[in-house]
CSV table of C-alpha atoms in Angstrom, one decimal:
chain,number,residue,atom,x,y,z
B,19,UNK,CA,0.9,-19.7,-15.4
B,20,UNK,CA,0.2,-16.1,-16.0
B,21,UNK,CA,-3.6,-16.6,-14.5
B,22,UNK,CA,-2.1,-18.4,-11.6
B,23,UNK,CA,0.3,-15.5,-11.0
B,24,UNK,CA,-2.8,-12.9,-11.2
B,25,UNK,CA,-5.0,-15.0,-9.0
B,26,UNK,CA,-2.3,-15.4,-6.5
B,27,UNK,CA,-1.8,-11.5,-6.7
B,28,UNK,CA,-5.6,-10.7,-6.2
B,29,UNK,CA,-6.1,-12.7,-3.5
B,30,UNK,CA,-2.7,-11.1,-1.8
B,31,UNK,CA,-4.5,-7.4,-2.8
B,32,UNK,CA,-7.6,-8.2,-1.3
B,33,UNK,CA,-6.5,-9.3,2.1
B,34,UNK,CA,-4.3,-5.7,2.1
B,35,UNK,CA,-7.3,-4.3,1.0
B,36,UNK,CA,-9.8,-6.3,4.3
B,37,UNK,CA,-7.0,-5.7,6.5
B,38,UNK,CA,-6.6,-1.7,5.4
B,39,UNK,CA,-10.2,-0.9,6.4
B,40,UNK,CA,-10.0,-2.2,9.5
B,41,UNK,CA,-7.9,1.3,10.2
B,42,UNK,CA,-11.1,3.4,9.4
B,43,UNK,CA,-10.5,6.9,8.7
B,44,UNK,CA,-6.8,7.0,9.4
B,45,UNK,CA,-6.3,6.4,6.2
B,46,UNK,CA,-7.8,6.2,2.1
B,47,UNK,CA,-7.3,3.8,-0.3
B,48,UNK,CA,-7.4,5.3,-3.9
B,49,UNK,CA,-7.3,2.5,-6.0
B,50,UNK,CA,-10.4,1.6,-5.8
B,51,UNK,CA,-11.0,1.2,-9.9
B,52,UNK,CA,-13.1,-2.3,-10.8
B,53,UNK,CA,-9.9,-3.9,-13.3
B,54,UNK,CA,-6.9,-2.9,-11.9
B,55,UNK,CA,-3.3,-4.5,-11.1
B,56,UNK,CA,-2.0,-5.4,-8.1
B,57,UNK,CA,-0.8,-2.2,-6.8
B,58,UNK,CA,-2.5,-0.2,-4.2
B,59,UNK,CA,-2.2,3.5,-3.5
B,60,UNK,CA,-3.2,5.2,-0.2
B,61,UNK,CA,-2.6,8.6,2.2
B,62,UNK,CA,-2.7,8.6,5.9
B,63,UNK,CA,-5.0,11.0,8.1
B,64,UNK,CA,-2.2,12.4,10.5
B,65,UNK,CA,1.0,10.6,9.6
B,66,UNK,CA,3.7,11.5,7.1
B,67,UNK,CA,3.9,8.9,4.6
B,68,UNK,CA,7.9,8.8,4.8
B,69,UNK,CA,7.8,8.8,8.3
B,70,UNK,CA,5.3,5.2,7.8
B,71,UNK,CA,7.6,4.2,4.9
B,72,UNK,CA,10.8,4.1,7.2
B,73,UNK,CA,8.9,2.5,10.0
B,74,UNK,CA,8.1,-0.1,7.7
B,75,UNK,CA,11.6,-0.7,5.9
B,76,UNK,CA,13.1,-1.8,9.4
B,77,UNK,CA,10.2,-4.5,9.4
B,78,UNK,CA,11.8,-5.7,5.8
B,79,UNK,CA,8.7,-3.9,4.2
B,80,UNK,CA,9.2,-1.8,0.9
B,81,UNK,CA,6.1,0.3,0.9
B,82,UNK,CA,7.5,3.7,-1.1
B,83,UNK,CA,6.4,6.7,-0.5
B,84,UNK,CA,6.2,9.5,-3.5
B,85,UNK,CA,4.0,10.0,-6.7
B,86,UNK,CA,5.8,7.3,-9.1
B,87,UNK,CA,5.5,9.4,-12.1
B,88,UNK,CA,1.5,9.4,-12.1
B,89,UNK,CA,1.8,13.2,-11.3
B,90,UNK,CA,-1.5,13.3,-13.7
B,91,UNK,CA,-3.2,11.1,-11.5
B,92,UNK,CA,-1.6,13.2,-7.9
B,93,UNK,CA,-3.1,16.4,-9.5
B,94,UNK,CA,-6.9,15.0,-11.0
B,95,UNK,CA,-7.4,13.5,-7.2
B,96,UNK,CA,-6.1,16.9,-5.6
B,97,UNK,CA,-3.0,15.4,-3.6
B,98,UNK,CA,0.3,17.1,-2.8
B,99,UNK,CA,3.3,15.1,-4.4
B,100,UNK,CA,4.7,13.1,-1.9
B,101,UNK,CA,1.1,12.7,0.1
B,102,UNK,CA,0.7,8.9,-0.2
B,103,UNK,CA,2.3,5.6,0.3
B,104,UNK,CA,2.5,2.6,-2.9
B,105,UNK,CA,2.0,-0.9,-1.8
B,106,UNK,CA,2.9,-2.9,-5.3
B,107,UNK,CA,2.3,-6.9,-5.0
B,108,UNK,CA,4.5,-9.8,-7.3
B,109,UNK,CA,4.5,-13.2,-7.6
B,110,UNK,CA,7.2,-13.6,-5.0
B,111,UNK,CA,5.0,-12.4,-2.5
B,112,UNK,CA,2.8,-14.0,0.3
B,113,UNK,CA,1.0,-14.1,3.4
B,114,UNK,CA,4.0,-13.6,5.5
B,115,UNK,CA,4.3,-10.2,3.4
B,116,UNK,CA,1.1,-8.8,4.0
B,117,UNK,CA,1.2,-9.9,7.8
B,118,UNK,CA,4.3,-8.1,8.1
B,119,UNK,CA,2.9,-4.7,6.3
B,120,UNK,CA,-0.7,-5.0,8.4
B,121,UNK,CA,1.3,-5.4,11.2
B,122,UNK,CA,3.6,-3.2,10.7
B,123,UNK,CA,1.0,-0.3,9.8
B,124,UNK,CA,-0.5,-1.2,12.9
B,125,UNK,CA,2.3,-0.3,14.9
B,126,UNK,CA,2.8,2.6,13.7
B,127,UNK,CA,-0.4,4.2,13.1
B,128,UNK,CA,-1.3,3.4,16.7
């Protein structure tokens, strides 16, 4: 069950991840690292990361915004503490989920 569980994850991650670039420089995925969960991390060019997080909770998308307690990580790659957004992935998830948070990115970083 547990390699079901991580395939159904990665394949949720990397349609986040196809569907992110499409938003070119307006914003950078950091987690970027060859074996890695299913949680992404990533800042926006001009947009305040709570200002995207709010826009996305009233689309029934938690997408927090803050450092999670990885303030080593925040200060090796340079970023203020509250610079980025966390998109996290379970088994309860699914395509409906990551429609809702492309879309709802979209929206809001038009």
């Amino acid at each position: 069950a547990a390699g079901l569980i991580a395939a159904h994850e990665l394949r949720l991650r990397e349609r986040i991840e196809s569907g992110l670039a499409s938003f070119g420089d307006a914003l950078t995925l950091h987690s970027r690292a060859a074996d890695r969960t299913s949680t992404l991390f990533l800042t926006l060019r001009d947009r305040s990361p709570l200002d995207v997080f709010e826009h996305l909770a009233k689309r029934d998308v938690l997408v927090p915004a803050g450092t999670f307690y990885a303030h080593e990580t925040f200060r090796a790659l340079g970023l203020a503490v509250d610079s980025g957004l966390r998109i996290g992935l379970a088994a309860y998830n699914d395509d409906s989920d990551v429609d809702r948070l492309l879309e709802g990115l979209a929206d809001c970083l038009s």
